[in-house]
Amino acid sequence: LLVFSVILLITLGNFLPNVLSSAYAAPHLAGVGDWGCNSNTKNTIKNIVNHAAPTTLSIGDNSYEDTATCWYNIVKPLDGDANANNPKRLKITIGNHDDSPSSLLSSYKKHFHLDKLYYSVNREYVHILVLNSEDPNRSDKNSDQYKFVQSDLQAARSNANIKWIIVEVHKPFFTSPNG
């Protein structure tokens, strides 16, 4: 769903100039999940770099290994350096294959300067809300993440510069069973 949303945003920006003025068509986003450390991952990175997407949304299940070293090496062209003062182009969410072993999750948190696994960022007129679908209390109205989402969406809604809100999450919080 997120990849579809990102593609829709890019498509609207490119093909419906009467709906979105050129001033609102500037950001290009890429969305990728289930990366792994293989030739497909390398080809995906080349494609994103060739299309000059200033922000890439990683929707989880990054390295599929016990460490993220291989994945960090492959995504380096999107990642920038690990300096906290340099905002990273790659915005990650944690998937069910990213939190075990605990050292892997700690590595992602340290590398991406995350004290929480949910956060938000603005890219020009786009607000990106990153959620942690692996949090067992994610739907509890008293949880920190739930309260953050309420506050964050209210702030984004109040910001006249925000025209789009994209929610980045590994797996949906609510789904309908399909058998």
Coordinates of C-alpha atoms in Angstrom, one line a residue:
L1 CA 0.0 0.0 0.0
L2 CA 2.8 2.4 0.8
V3 CA 4.7 1.7 -2.4
F4 CA 1.4 2.3 -4.3
S5 CA 1.0 5.6 -2.4
V6 CA 4.5 6.7 -3.3
I7 CA 4.0 5.7 -7.0
L8 CA 0.7 7.6 -7.0
L9 CA 2.4 10.7 -5.6
I10 CA 5.1 10.6 -8.2
T11 CA 2.5 9.9 -11.0
L12 CA 0.3 12.7 -9.9
G13 CA 3.2 15.1 -9.8
N14 CA 4.3 14.1 -13.3
F15 CA 1.0 13.6 -15.1
L16 CA -1.6 15.9 -13.5
P17 CA 0.0 19.4 -13.6
N18 CA -3.4 21.0 -13.2
V19 CA -4.1 19.2 -10.0
L20 CA -0.6 19.8 -8.5
S21 CA 1.2 22.9 -9.5
S22 CA 4.9 22.5 -10.4
A23 CA 5.8 24.0 -7.0
Y24 CA 4.1 20.9 -5.4
A25 CA 5.7 18.4 -7.8
A26 CA 9.3 18.8 -6.6
P27 CA 9.9 15.9 -4.1
H28 CA 10.4 12.5 -5.5
L29 CA 10.2 9.6 -3.1
A30 CA 11.2 5.9 -3.4
G31 CA 9.7 3.2 -1.3
V32 CA 11.3 -0.3 -0.8
G33 CA 10.7 -3.2 1.5
D34 CA 12.1 -6.7 1.9
W35 CA 15.5 -5.6 0.7
G36 CA 18.0 -8.3 1.6
C37 CA 21.6 -8.3 0.5
N38 CA 21.7 -9.4 -3.0
S39 CA 22.0 -8.3 -6.7
N40 CA 18.3 -7.2 -6.7
T41 CA 19.1 -4.9 -3.8
K42 CA 22.0 -3.4 -5.7
N43 CA 19.9 -2.9 -8.8
T44 CA 17.2 -1.2 -6.8
I45 CA 19.7 1.2 -5.3
K46 CA 21.1 2.0 -8.8
N47 CA 17.5 2.7 -10.0
I48 CA 16.8 5.0 -7.1
V49 CA 20.0 6.9 -7.5
N50 CA 19.5 7.2 -11.3
H51 CA 16.0 8.7 -10.6
A52 CA 17.5 11.1 -8.0
A53 CA 15.0 10.4 -5.3
P54 CA 16.0 12.7 -2.4
T55 CA 14.2 10.5 0.1
T56 CA 13.8 6.7 0.3
L57 CA 11.3 5.0 2.6
S58 CA 12.5 1.7 3.8
I59 CA 9.3 -0.2 4.8
G60 CA 11.1 -2.9 6.8
D61 CA 12.8 -6.3 6.5
N62 CA 16.1 -4.7 5.6
S63 CA 19.1 -7.0 5.7
Y64 CA 17.6 -10.5 6.5
E65 CA 20.8 -11.2 8.3
D66 CA 22.0 -11.2 11.9
T67 CA 23.8 -8.0 11.2
A68 CA 23.1 -5.0 9.0
T69 CA 26.6 -4.6 7.7
C70 CA 26.0 -5.9 4.2
W71 CA 22.8 -3.9 3.9
Y72 CA 24.5 -0.7 5.2
N73 CA 27.2 -1.2 2.5
I74 CA 24.7 -1.6 -0.3
V75 CA 22.4 1.3 0.7
K76 CA 25.3 3.7 1.4
P77 CA 24.5 5.9 -1.7
L78 CA 21.1 6.6 -0.2
D79 CA 22.2 6.7 3.4
G80 CA 24.7 9.5 3.7
D81 CA 27.1 9.3 6.6
A82 CA 26.2 8.3 10.1
N83 CA 26.6 11.8 11.5
A84 CA 23.6 12.9 13.5
N85 CA 23.9 16.4 12.1
N86 CA 23.5 15.2 8.5
P87 CA 19.9 14.2 7.9
K88 CA 19.7 10.8 6.2
R89 CA 17.9 10.4 2.9
L90 CA 16.9 6.9 4.0
K91 CA 14.0 6.8 6.4
I92 CA 13.4 3.3 7.9
T93 CA 10.7 1.4 9.7
I94 CA 11.4 -1.8 11.5
G95 CA 9.9 -5.0 10.1
N96 CA 9.5 -8.4 11.8
H97 CA 12.9 -9.5 10.5
D98 CA 14.7 -6.4 11.8
D99 CA 14.2 -6.8 15.6
S100 CA 15.9 -10.1 16.2
P101 CA 18.6 -10.6 17.4
S102 CA 18.4 -7.5 19.7
S103 CA 21.9 -6.5 18.5
L104 CA 20.4 -6.0 14.9
L105 CA 17.7 -3.7 16.2
S106 CA 20.3 -1.8 18.3
S107 CA 22.4 -1.4 15.2
Y108 CA 19.5 0.1 13.2
K109 CA 18.6 2.4 16.1
K110 CA 22.2 3.6 16.5
H111 CA 22.9 4.0 12.8
F112 CA 19.7 6.0 12.1
H113 CA 19.8 8.0 15.4
L114 CA 16.5 6.6 16.6
D115 CA 15.5 6.7 20.2
K116 CA 12.0 5.5 19.3
L117 CA 10.9 3.3 16.4
Y118 CA 8.2 5.8 15.4
Y119 CA 8.9 9.3 14.3
S120 CA 8.0 11.8 11.6
V121 CA 9.8 14.0 9.1
N122 CA 8.8 16.7 6.6
R123 CA 10.1 16.8 3.1
E124 CA 9.0 20.1 1.6
Y125 CA 5.2 19.8 1.5
V126 CA 5.1 16.1 2.4
H127 CA 4.8 14.9 6.0
I128 CA 6.1 11.3 6.5
L129 CA 4.9 9.5 9.6
V130 CA 6.9 6.4 10.4
L131 CA 5.2 3.8 12.6
N132 CA 6.3 0.7 14.4
S133 CA 4.0 -2.2 13.5
E134 CA 6.1 -4.5 15.7
D135 CA 5.0 -2.8 18.9
P136 CA 2.4 -5.1 20.6
N137 CA 0.8 -2.0 22.2
R138 CA 0.5 -0.1 19.0
S139 CA -3.3 0.2 19.1
D140 CA -3.5 0.9 22.8
K141 CA -4.9 4.4 23.2
N142 CA -2.6 4.9 26.2
S143 CA 0.6 3.8 24.5
D144 CA 3.3 6.3 23.7
Q145 CA 3.2 5.6 20.0
Y146 CA -0.6 6.1 19.8
K147 CA -0.3 9.4 21.7
F148 CA 2.5 10.4 19.4
V149 CA 0.5 9.7 16.3
Q150 CA -2.4 11.8 17.5
S151 CA -0.2 14.7 18.3
D152 CA 1.8 14.4 15.2
L153 CA -1.1 14.2 12.8
Q154 CA -2.8 17.2 14.5
A155 CA 0.5 19.2 14.0
A156 CA 0.7 18.1 10.4
R157 CA -2.9 19.1 9.8
S158 CA -2.3 22.5 11.3
N159 CA 0.7 23.1 9.1
A160 CA -0.5 25.0 6.0
N161 CA 2.6 23.9 4.1
I162 CA 1.8 20.2 4.3
K163 CA -0.2 19.0 1.3
W164 CA 0.4 15.2 1.6
I165 CA 0.7 12.9 4.6
I166 CA 2.3 9.5 4.0
V167 CA 2.3 6.8 6.6
E168 CA 5.2 4.4 6.5
V169 CA 4.6 1.1 8.3
H170 CA 5.9 -2.4 7.8
K171 CA 2.6 -4.3 8.1
P172 CA -0.9 -2.9 8.4
F173 CA -2.3 -2.4 11.9
F174 CA -5.8 -3.5 10.8
T175 CA -6.7 -5.9 7.9
S176 CA -9.6 -8.0 6.8
P177 CA -9.0 -11.7 6.8
N178 CA -8.9 -13.2 3.4
G179 CA -9.0 -16.9 4.3

